[in-house]
Amino acid sequence: MKNKQLLARAALVVALASTVTAPAQAAGKEKCYGVAMAGQNDCANLAGTHSCAGQSSLDKDFGEWKLVAKGTCEDLGGLLKAAAQEKWTNEKAKG
């Protein structure tokens, strides 16, 4: 019984620690579109065809993003969200 309680407490500590550190890890970062390699995106894409990390199928797809250090996105050849959305909208309109 004590082992179950210990495991439950440990799981709670891990869960709480991850919610506290996640915003700290994102501080100083920005979403950079068009730099993720296939399978290495951080979350949902602009097209809305998936909502999970690691589901991109093309290298450097401008609809996929990764978190990068703030101010480095364009140096990496990527686009910030507004520019990526504009490019995606224009490509979609072309068909």
PDB file of N, CA and C in Angstrom:
ATOM      1  N   MET A   1       0.817  -1.186   0.000  1.00  0.00           N
ATOM      2  CA  MET A   1       0.000   0.000   0.000  1.00  0.00           C
ATOM      3  C   MET A   1       0.867   1.258   0.000  1.00  0.00           C
ATOM      4  N   LYS A   2       1.957   1.220   0.801  1.00  0.00           N
ATOM      5  CA  LYS A   2       2.835   2.382   0.848  1.00  0.00           C
ATOM      6  C   LYS A   2       3.491   2.633  -0.501  1.00  0.00           C
ATOM      7  N   ASN A   3       3.819   1.571  -1.232  1.00  0.00           N
ATOM      8  CA  ASN A   3       4.422   1.727  -2.554  1.00  0.00           C
ATOM      9  C   ASN A   3       3.474   2.418  -3.513  1.00  0.00           C
ATOM     10  N   LYS A   4       2.189   2.080  -3.456  1.00  0.00           N
ATOM     11  CA  LYS A   4       1.197   2.725  -4.327  1.00  0.00           C
ATOM     12  C   LYS A   4       1.079   4.205  -4.006  1.00  0.00           C
ATOM     13  N   GLN A   5       1.081   4.534  -2.726  1.00  0.00           N
ATOM     14  CA  GLN A   5       1.001   5.939  -2.325  1.00  0.00           C
ATOM     15  C   GLN A   5       2.254   6.687  -2.762  1.00  0.00           C
ATOM     16  N   LEU A   6       3.394   6.061  -2.609  1.00  0.00           N
ATOM     17  CA  LEU A   6       4.644   6.679  -3.020  1.00  0.00           C
ATOM     18  C   LEU A   6       4.669   6.922  -4.525  1.00  0.00           C
ATOM     19  N   LEU A   7       4.221   5.940  -5.292  1.00  0.00           N
ATOM     20  CA  LEU A   7       4.169   6.095  -6.749  1.00  0.00           C
ATOM     21  C   LEU A   7       3.192   7.181  -7.149  1.00  0.00           C
ATOM     22  N   ALA A   8       2.047   7.246  -6.492  1.00  0.00           N
ATOM     23  CA  ALA A   8       1.050   8.275  -6.791  1.00  0.00           C
ATOM     24  C   ALA A   8       1.611   9.661  -6.489  1.00  0.00           C
ATOM     25  N   ARG A   9       2.291   9.799  -5.366  1.00  0.00           N
ATOM     26  CA  ARG A   9       2.892  11.091  -5.012  1.00  0.00           C
ATOM     27  C   ARG A   9       3.988  11.479  -6.003  1.00  0.00           C
ATOM     28  N   ALA A  10       4.786  10.522  -6.400  1.00  0.00           N
ATOM     29  CA  ALA A  10       5.848  10.797  -7.370  1.00  0.00           C
ATOM     30  C   ALA A  10       5.261  11.240  -8.703  1.00  0.00           C
ATOM     31  N   ALA A  11       4.205  10.582  -9.131  1.00  0.00           N
ATOM     32  CA  ALA A  11       3.554  10.965 -10.383  1.00  0.00           C
ATOM     33  C   ALA A  11       2.994  12.382 -10.291  1.00  0.00           C
ATOM     34  N   LEU A  12       2.419  12.729  -9.144  1.00  0.00           N
ATOM     35  CA  LEU A  12       1.877  14.066  -8.947  1.00  0.00           C
ATOM     36  C   LEU A  12       2.987  15.109  -8.994  1.00  0.00           C
ATOM     37  N   VAL A  13       4.108  14.815  -8.369  1.00  0.00           N
ATOM     38  CA  VAL A  13       5.241  15.745  -8.379  1.00  0.00           C
ATOM     39  C   VAL A  13       5.740  15.970  -9.802  1.00  0.00           C
ATOM     40  N   VAL A  14       5.861  14.901 -10.570  1.00  0.00           N
ATOM     41  CA  VAL A  14       6.312  15.017 -11.961  1.00  0.00           C
ATOM     42  C   VAL A  14       5.321  15.838 -12.774  1.00  0.00           C
ATOM     43  N   ALA A  15       4.031  15.586 -12.598  1.00  0.00           N
ATOM     44  CA  ALA A  15       3.007  16.324 -13.332  1.00  0.00           C
ATOM     45  C   ALA A  15       3.048  17.804 -12.986  1.00  0.00           C
ATOM     46  N   LEU A  16       3.158  18.117 -11.724  1.00  0.00           N
ATOM     47  CA  LEU A  16       3.221  19.519 -11.308  1.00  0.00           C
ATOM     48  C   LEU A  16       4.497  20.187 -11.787  1.00  0.00           C
ATOM     49  N   ALA A  17       5.601  19.496 -11.742  1.00  0.00           N
ATOM     50  CA  ALA A  17       6.867  20.067 -12.198  1.00  0.00           C
ATOM     51  C   ALA A  17       6.833  20.374 -13.685  1.00  0.00           C
ATOM     52  N   SER A  18       6.201  19.524 -14.469  1.00  0.00           N
ATOM     53  CA  SER A  18       6.156  19.765 -15.912  1.00  0.00           C
ATOM     54  C   SER A  18       5.284  20.967 -16.245  1.00  0.00           C
ATOM     55  N   THR A  19       4.238  21.222 -15.479  1.00  0.00           N
ATOM     56  CA  THR A  19       3.395  22.391 -15.752  1.00  0.00           C
ATOM     57  C   THR A  19       4.088  23.666 -15.327  1.00  0.00           C
ATOM     58  N   VAL A  20       4.957  23.589 -14.341  1.00  0.00           N
ATOM     59  CA  VAL A  20       5.674  24.775 -13.883  1.00  0.00           C
ATOM     60  C   VAL A  20       6.818  25.106 -14.827  1.00  0.00           C
ATOM     61  N   THR A  21       7.537  24.111 -15.337  1.00  0.00           N
ATOM     62  CA  THR A  21       8.702  24.375 -16.168  1.00  0.00           C
ATOM     63  C   THR A  21       8.360  24.621 -17.627  1.00  0.00           C
ATOM     64  N   ALA A  22       7.225  24.168 -18.106  1.00  0.00           N
ATOM     65  CA  ALA A  22       6.895  24.347 -19.523  1.00  0.00           C
ATOM     66  C   ALA A  22       6.889  25.815 -19.938  1.00  0.00           C
ATOM     67  N   PRO A  23       6.192  26.714 -19.222  1.00  0.00           N
ATOM     68  CA  PRO A  23       6.240  28.118 -19.620  1.00  0.00           C
ATOM     69  C   PRO A  23       7.651  28.699 -19.517  1.00  0.00           C
ATOM     70  N   ALA A  24       8.425  28.260 -18.536  1.00  0.00           N
ATOM     71  CA  ALA A  24       9.789  28.755 -18.403  1.00  0.00           C
ATOM     72  C   ALA A  24      10.633  28.337 -19.595  1.00  0.00           C
ATOM     73  N   GLN A  25      10.416  27.123 -20.108  1.00  0.00           N
ATOM     74  CA  GLN A  25      11.165  26.654 -21.268  1.00  0.00           C
ATOM     75  C   GLN A  25      10.769  27.429 -22.516  1.00  0.00           C
ATOM     76  N   ALA A  26       9.514  27.864 -22.601  1.00  0.00           N
ATOM     77  CA  ALA A  26       9.038  28.583 -23.781  1.00  0.00           C
ATOM     78  C   ALA A  26       9.427  30.062 -23.736  1.00  0.00           C
ATOM     79  N   ALA A  27       9.793  30.572 -22.576  1.00  0.00           N
ATOM     80  CA  ALA A  27      10.206  31.966 -22.471  1.00  0.00           C
ATOM     81  C   ALA A  27      11.433  32.191 -23.336  1.00  0.00           C
ATOM     82  N   GLY A  28      11.411  33.273 -24.072  1.00  0.00           N
ATOM     83  CA  GLY A  28      12.538  33.562 -24.947  1.00  0.00           C
ATOM     84  C   GLY A  28      12.537  32.757 -26.226  1.00  0.00           C
ATOM     85  N   LYS A  29      11.432  32.116 -26.531  1.00  0.00           N
ATOM     86  CA  LYS A  29      11.319  31.298 -27.747  1.00  0.00           C
ATOM     87  C   LYS A  29      10.187  31.845 -28.619  1.00  0.00           C
ATOM     88  N   GLU A  30      10.191  31.469 -29.878  1.00  0.00           N
ATOM     89  CA  GLU A  30       9.107  31.830 -30.793  1.00  0.00           C
ATOM     90  C   GLU A  30       8.884  30.697 -31.779  1.00  0.00           C
ATOM     91  N   LYS A  31       7.655  30.634 -32.305  1.00  0.00           N
ATOM     92  CA  LYS A  31       7.343  29.631 -33.320  1.00  0.00           C
ATOM     93  C   LYS A  31       7.988  30.062 -34.628  1.00  0.00           C
ATOM     94  N   CYS A  32       8.712  29.136 -35.223  1.00  0.00           N
ATOM     95  CA  CYS A  32       9.382  29.406 -36.487  1.00  0.00           C
ATOM     96  C   CYS A  32       8.895  28.383 -37.514  1.00  0.00           C
ATOM     97  N   TYR A  33       8.257  28.866 -38.551  1.00  0.00           N
ATOM     98  CA  TYR A  33       7.669  28.019 -39.586  1.00  0.00           C
ATOM     99  C   TYR A  33       8.667  27.808 -40.713  1.00  0.00           C
ATOM    100  N   GLY A  34       8.708  26.569 -41.201  1.00  0.00           N
ATOM    101  CA  GLY A  34       9.539  26.264 -42.354  1.00  0.00           C
ATOM    102  C   GLY A  34      10.945  25.799 -42.022  1.00  0.00           C
ATOM    103  N   VAL A  35      11.213  25.470 -40.765  1.00  0.00           N
ATOM    104  CA  VAL A  35      12.550  25.003 -40.411  1.00  0.00           C
ATOM    105  C   VAL A  35      12.556  23.567 -39.890  1.00  0.00           C
ATOM    106  N   ALA A  36      11.392  23.023 -39.588  1.00  0.00           N
ATOM    107  CA  ALA A  36      11.314  21.670 -39.030  1.00  0.00           C
ATOM    108  C   ALA A  36      11.568  20.622 -40.110  1.00  0.00           C
ATOM    109  N   MET A  37      12.343  19.628 -39.753  1.00  0.00           N
ATOM    110  CA  MET A  37      12.548  18.502 -40.644  1.00  0.00           C
ATOM    111  C   MET A  37      11.373  17.540 -40.469  1.00  0.00           C
ATOM    112  N   ALA A  38      11.155  16.669 -41.438  1.00  0.00           N
ATOM    113  CA  ALA A  38      10.040  15.714 -41.368  1.00  0.00           C
ATOM    114  C   ALA A  38      10.080  14.955 -40.047  1.00  0.00           C
ATOM    115  N   GLY A  39       8.925  14.923 -39.390  1.00  0.00           N
ATOM    116  CA  GLY A  39       8.809  14.211 -38.125  1.00  0.00           C
ATOM    117  C   GLY A  39       9.363  14.954 -36.927  1.00  0.00           C
ATOM    118  N   GLN A  40       9.798  16.211 -37.110  1.00  0.00           N
ATOM    119  CA  GLN A  40      10.404  16.947 -36.007  1.00  0.00           C
ATOM    120  C   GLN A  40       9.698  18.264 -35.700  1.00  0.00           C
ATOM    121  N   ASN A  41       8.460  18.426 -36.175  1.00  0.00           N
ATOM    122  CA  ASN A  41       7.696  19.639 -35.853  1.00  0.00           C
ATOM    123  C   ASN A  41       7.286  19.601 -34.387  1.00  0.00           C
ATOM    124  N   ASP A  42       6.959  20.772 -33.839  1.00  0.00           N
ATOM    125  CA  ASP A  42       6.619  20.831 -32.418  1.00  0.00           C
ATOM    126  C   ASP A  42       5.132  20.681 -32.118  1.00  0.00           C
ATOM    127  N   CYS A  43       4.256  21.005 -33.036  1.00  0.00           N
ATOM    128  CA  CYS A  43       2.823  20.819 -32.757  1.00  0.00           C
ATOM    129  C   CYS A  43       2.012  21.003 -34.046  1.00  0.00           C
ATOM    130  N   ALA A  44       0.770  21.440 -33.908  1.00  0.00           N
ATOM    131  CA  ALA A  44      -0.171  21.540 -35.027  1.00  0.00           C
ATOM    132  C   ALA A  44       0.367  22.387 -36.182  1.00  0.00           C
ATOM    133  N   ASN A  45      -0.068  22.056 -37.392  1.00  0.00           N
ATOM    134  CA  ASN A  45       0.361  22.821 -38.559  1.00  0.00           C
ATOM    135  C   ASN A  45      -0.691  23.858 -38.955  1.00  0.00           C
ATOM    136  N   LEU A  46      -0.332  24.741 -39.878  1.00  0.00           N
ATOM    137  CA  LEU A  46      -1.254  25.785 -40.327  1.00  0.00           C
ATOM    138  C   LEU A  46      -2.466  25.222 -41.053  1.00  0.00           C
ATOM    139  N   ALA A  47      -2.284  24.138 -41.778  1.00  0.00           N
ATOM    140  CA  ALA A  47      -3.373  23.561 -42.567  1.00  0.00           C
ATOM    141  C   ALA A  47      -4.428  22.898 -41.699  1.00  0.00           C
ATOM    142  N   GLY A  48      -4.073  22.568 -40.462  1.00  0.00           N
ATOM    143  CA  GLY A  48      -5.010  21.893 -39.572  1.00  0.00           C
ATOM    144  C   GLY A  48      -5.175  20.414 -39.872  1.00  0.00           C
ATOM    145  N   THR A  49      -4.218  19.835 -40.586  1.00  0.00           N
ATOM    146  CA  THR A  49      -4.319  18.419 -40.928  1.00  0.00           C
ATOM    147  C   THR A  49      -3.812  17.511 -39.820  1.00  0.00           C
ATOM    148  N   HIS A  50      -3.098  18.086 -38.832  1.00  0.00           N
ATOM    149  CA  HIS A  50      -2.706  17.341 -37.645  1.00  0.00           C
ATOM    150  C   HIS A  50      -2.525  18.320 -36.495  1.00  0.00           C
ATOM    151  N   SER A  51      -2.538  17.789 -35.294  1.00  0.00           N
ATOM    152  CA  SER A  51      -2.414  18.656 -34.122  1.00  0.00           C
ATOM    153  C   SER A  51      -1.344  18.176 -33.153  1.00  0.00           C
ATOM    154  N   CYS A  52      -0.427  17.366 -33.645  1.00  0.00           N
ATOM    155  CA  CYS A  52       0.568  16.788 -32.730  1.00  0.00           C
ATOM    156  C   CYS A  52       1.991  16.978 -33.234  1.00  0.00           C
ATOM    157  N   ALA A  53       2.902  16.954 -32.284  1.00  0.00           N
ATOM    158  CA  ALA A  53       4.320  17.022 -32.612  1.00  0.00           C
ATOM    159  C   ALA A  53       4.753  15.760 -33.345  1.00  0.00           C
ATOM    160  N   GLY A  54       5.730  15.917 -34.222  1.00  0.00           N
ATOM    161  CA  GLY A  54       6.312  14.769 -34.904  1.00  0.00           C
ATOM    162  C   GLY A  54       5.497  14.231 -36.059  1.00  0.00           C
ATOM    163  N   GLN A  55       4.494  14.964 -36.512  1.00  0.00           N
ATOM    164  CA  GLN A  55       3.652  14.449 -37.596  1.00  0.00           C
ATOM    165  C   GLN A  55       3.889  15.116 -38.946  1.00  0.00           C
ATOM    166  N   SER A  56       4.862  15.991 -39.047  1.00  0.00           N
ATOM    167  CA  SER A  56       5.149  16.598 -40.347  1.00  0.00           C
ATOM    168  C   SER A  56       5.730  15.533 -41.274  1.00  0.00           C
ATOM    169  N   SER A  57       5.412  15.652 -42.545  1.00  0.00           N
ATOM    170  CA  SER A  57       5.874  14.637 -43.495  1.00  0.00           C
ATOM    171  C   SER A  57       6.901  15.162 -44.492  1.00  0.00           C
ATOM    172  N   LEU A  58       7.150  16.475 -44.486  1.00  0.00           N
ATOM    173  CA  LEU A  58       8.114  17.074 -45.406  1.00  0.00           C
ATOM    174  C   LEU A  58       9.164  17.870 -44.645  1.00  0.00           C
ATOM    175  N   ASP A  59      10.368  17.895 -45.141  1.00  0.00           N
ATOM    176  CA  ASP A  59      11.394  18.765 -44.572  1.00  0.00           C
ATOM    177  C   ASP A  59      11.066  20.216 -44.899  1.00  0.00           C
ATOM    178  N   LYS A  60      11.205  21.073 -43.920  1.00  0.00           N
ATOM    179  CA  LYS A  60      11.092  22.527 -44.070  1.00  0.00           C
ATOM    180  C   LYS A  60       9.785  22.984 -44.700  1.00  0.00           C
ATOM    181  N   ASP A  61       8.694  22.322 -44.376  1.00  0.00           N
ATOM    182  CA  ASP A  61       7.361  22.716 -44.820  1.00  0.00           C
ATOM    183  C   ASP A  61       6.992  24.004 -44.090  1.00  0.00           C
ATOM    184  N   PHE A  62       6.667  25.079 -44.824  1.00  0.00           N
ATOM    185  CA  PHE A  62       6.378  26.363 -44.180  1.00  0.00           C
ATOM    186  C   PHE A  62       5.090  26.348 -43.365  1.00  0.00           C
ATOM    187  N   GLY A  63       4.326  25.281 -43.416  1.00  0.00           N
ATOM    188  CA  GLY A  63       3.132  25.139 -42.594  1.00  0.00           C
ATOM    189  C   GLY A  63       3.419  24.480 -41.253  1.00  0.00           C
ATOM    190  N   GLU A  64       4.633  23.983 -41.055  1.00  0.00           N
ATOM    191  CA  GLU A  64       5.043  23.313 -39.816  1.00  0.00           C
ATOM    192  C   GLU A  64       5.994  24.216 -39.038  1.00  0.00           C
ATOM    193  N   TRP A  65       5.993  24.097 -37.724  1.00  0.00           N
ATOM    194  CA  TRP A  65       6.846  24.964 -36.917  1.00  0.00           C
ATOM    195  C   TRP A  65       7.615  24.227 -35.838  1.00  0.00           C
ATOM    196  N   LYS A  66       8.667  24.899 -35.366  1.00  0.00           N
ATOM    197  CA  LYS A  66       9.473  24.480 -34.206  1.00  0.00           C
ATOM    198  C   LYS A  66       9.704  25.726 -33.363  1.00  0.00           C
ATOM    199  N   LEU A  67       9.857  25.523 -32.063  1.00  0.00           N
ATOM    200  CA  LEU A  67      10.247  26.631 -31.194  1.00  0.00           C
ATOM    201  C   LEU A  67      11.742  26.864 -31.362  1.00  0.00           C
ATOM    202  N   VAL A  68      12.108  28.114 -31.557  1.00  0.00           N
ATOM    203  CA  VAL A  68      13.519  28.491 -31.675  1.00  0.00           C
ATOM    204  C   VAL A  68      13.761  29.694 -30.768  1.00  0.00           C
ATOM    205  N   ALA A  69      14.998  30.010 -30.519  1.00  0.00           N
ATOM    206  CA  ALA A  69      15.337  31.178 -29.715  1.00  0.00           C
ATOM    207  C   ALA A  69      14.778  32.428 -30.392  1.00  0.00           C
ATOM    208  N   LYS A  70      14.154  33.280 -29.593  1.00  0.00           N
ATOM    209  CA  LYS A  70      13.541  34.500 -30.120  1.00  0.00           C
ATOM    210  C   LYS A  70      14.583  35.309 -30.886  1.00  0.00           C
ATOM    211  N   GLY A  71      14.196  35.759 -32.079  1.00  0.00           N
ATOM    212  CA  GLY A  71      15.077  36.571 -32.910  1.00  0.00           C
ATOM    213  C   GLY A  71      15.949  35.781 -33.872  1.00  0.00           C
ATOM    214  N   THR A  72      15.853  34.449 -33.859  1.00  0.00           N
ATOM    215  CA  THR A  72      16.712  33.639 -34.736  1.00  0.00           C
ATOM    216  C   THR A  72      15.969  32.999 -35.903  1.00  0.00           C
ATOM    217  N   CYS A  73      14.660  33.084 -35.926  1.00  0.00           N
ATOM    218  CA  CYS A  73      13.864  32.375 -36.935  1.00  0.00           C
ATOM    219  C   CYS A  73      14.266  32.743 -38.362  1.00  0.00           C
ATOM    220  N   GLU A  74      14.277  34.017 -38.649  1.00  0.00           N
ATOM    221  CA  GLU A  74      14.579  34.434 -40.019  1.00  0.00           C
ATOM    222  C   GLU A  74      16.030  34.112 -40.395  1.00  0.00           C
ATOM    223  N   ASP A  75      16.931  34.145 -39.399  1.00  0.00           N
ATOM    224  CA  ASP A  75      18.328  33.754 -39.654  1.00  0.00           C
ATOM    225  C   ASP A  75      18.427  32.287 -40.056  1.00  0.00           C
ATOM    226  N   LEU A  76      17.492  31.467 -39.565  1.00  0.00           N
ATOM    227  CA  LEU A  76      17.467  30.040 -39.891  1.00  0.00           C
ATOM    228  C   LEU A  76      16.759  29.761 -41.221  1.00  0.00           C
ATOM    229  N   GLY A  77      16.234  30.818 -41.860  1.00  0.00           N
ATOM    230  CA  GLY A  77      15.521  30.653 -43.121  1.00  0.00           C
ATOM    231  C   GLY A  77      14.038  30.402 -42.936  1.00  0.00           C
ATOM    232  N   GLY A  78      13.537  30.636 -41.733  1.00  0.00           N
ATOM    233  CA  GLY A  78      12.129  30.396 -41.435  1.00  0.00           C
ATOM    234  C   GLY A  78      11.278  31.646 -41.508  1.00  0.00           C
ATOM    235  N   LEU A  79      10.002  31.450 -41.240  1.00  0.00           N
ATOM    236  CA  LEU A  79       9.020  32.536 -41.263  1.00  0.00           C
ATOM    237  C   LEU A  79       8.307  32.601 -39.920  1.00  0.00           C
ATOM    238  N   LEU A  80       8.002  33.813 -39.477  1.00  0.00           N
ATOM    239  CA  LEU A  80       7.149  33.972 -38.308  1.00  0.00           C
ATOM    240  C   LEU A  80       5.715  33.701 -38.725  1.00  0.00           C
ATOM    241  N   LYS A  81       4.814  33.539 -37.766  1.00  0.00           N
ATOM    242  CA  LYS A  81       3.466  33.046 -38.050  1.00  0.00           C
ATOM    243  C   LYS A  81       2.716  33.873 -39.092  1.00  0.00           C
ATOM    244  N   ALA A  82       2.727  35.187 -38.993  1.00  0.00           N
ATOM    245  CA  ALA A  82       1.973  36.024 -39.935  1.00  0.00           C
ATOM    246  C   ALA A  82       2.453  35.804 -41.370  1.00  0.00           C
ATOM    247  N   ALA A  83       3.756  35.767 -41.569  1.00  0.00           N
ATOM    248  CA  ALA A  83       4.310  35.555 -42.913  1.00  0.00           C
ATOM    249  C   ALA A  83       4.002  34.145 -43.411  1.00  0.00           C
ATOM    250  N   ALA A  84       4.075  33.168 -42.523  1.00  0.00           N
ATOM    251  CA  ALA A  84       3.774  31.784 -42.912  1.00  0.00           C
ATOM    252  C   ALA A  84       2.307  31.636 -43.289  1.00  0.00           C
ATOM    253  N   GLN A  85       1.413  32.271 -42.522  1.00  0.00           N
ATOM    254  CA  GLN A  85      -0.015  32.204 -42.848  1.00  0.00           C
ATOM    255  C   GLN A  85      -0.305  32.866 -44.188  1.00  0.00           C
ATOM    256  N   GLU A  86       0.340  33.990 -44.444  1.00  0.00           N
ATOM    257  CA  GLU A  86       0.147  34.671 -45.730  1.00  0.00           C
ATOM    258  C   GLU A  86       0.626  33.793 -46.885  1.00  0.00           C
ATOM    259  N   LYS A  87       1.790  33.190 -46.740  1.00  0.00           N
ATOM    260  CA  LYS A  87       2.322  32.297 -47.784  1.00  0.00           C
ATOM    261  C   LYS A  87       1.410  31.099 -47.970  1.00  0.00           C
ATOM    262  N   TRP A  88       0.932  30.515 -46.870  1.00  0.00           N
ATOM    263  CA  TRP A  88       0.035  29.356 -46.943  1.00  0.00           C
ATOM    264  C   TRP A  88      -1.266  29.725 -47.634  1.00  0.00           C
ATOM    265  N   THR A  89      -1.829  30.890 -47.307  1.00  0.00           N
ATOM    266  CA  THR A  89      -3.068  31.357 -47.938  1.00  0.00           C
ATOM    267  C   THR A  89      -2.871  31.575 -49.432  1.00  0.00           C
ATOM    268  N   ASN A  90      -1.761  32.177 -49.812  1.00  0.00           N
ATOM    269  CA  ASN A  90      -1.467  32.410 -51.233  1.00  0.00           C
ATOM    270  C   ASN A  90      -1.296  31.098 -51.984  1.00  0.00           C
ATOM    271  N   GLU A  91      -0.607  30.144 -51.415  1.00  0.00           N
ATOM    272  CA  GLU A  91      -0.417  28.839 -52.059  1.00  0.00           C
ATOM    273  C   GLU A  91      -1.747  28.099 -52.192  1.00  0.00           C
ATOM    274  N   LYS A  92      -2.578  28.203 -51.167  1.00  0.00           N
ATOM    275  CA  LYS A  92      -3.883  27.555 -51.192  1.00  0.00           C
ATOM    276  C   LYS A  92      -4.767  28.163 -52.288  1.00  0.00           C
ATOM    277  N   ALA A  93      -4.693  29.469 -52.462  1.00  0.00           N
ATOM    278  CA  ALA A  93      -5.492  30.155 -53.476  1.00  0.00           C
ATOM    279  C   ALA A  93      -5.064  29.751 -54.889  1.00  0.00           C
ATOM    280  N   LYS A  94      -3.778  29.460 -55.060  1.00  0.00           N
ATOM    281  CA  LYS A  94      -3.262  29.045 -56.372  1.00  0.00           C
ATOM    282  C   LYS A  94      -3.771  27.656 -56.744  1.00  0.00           C
ATOM    283  N   GLY A  95      -4.088  26.864 -55.706  1.00  0.00           N
ATOM    284  CA  GLY A  95      -4.632  25.524 -55.965  1.00  0.00           C
ATOM    285  C   GLY A  95      -3.649  24.495 -55.851  1.00  0.00           C
TER     286      GLY A  95
END
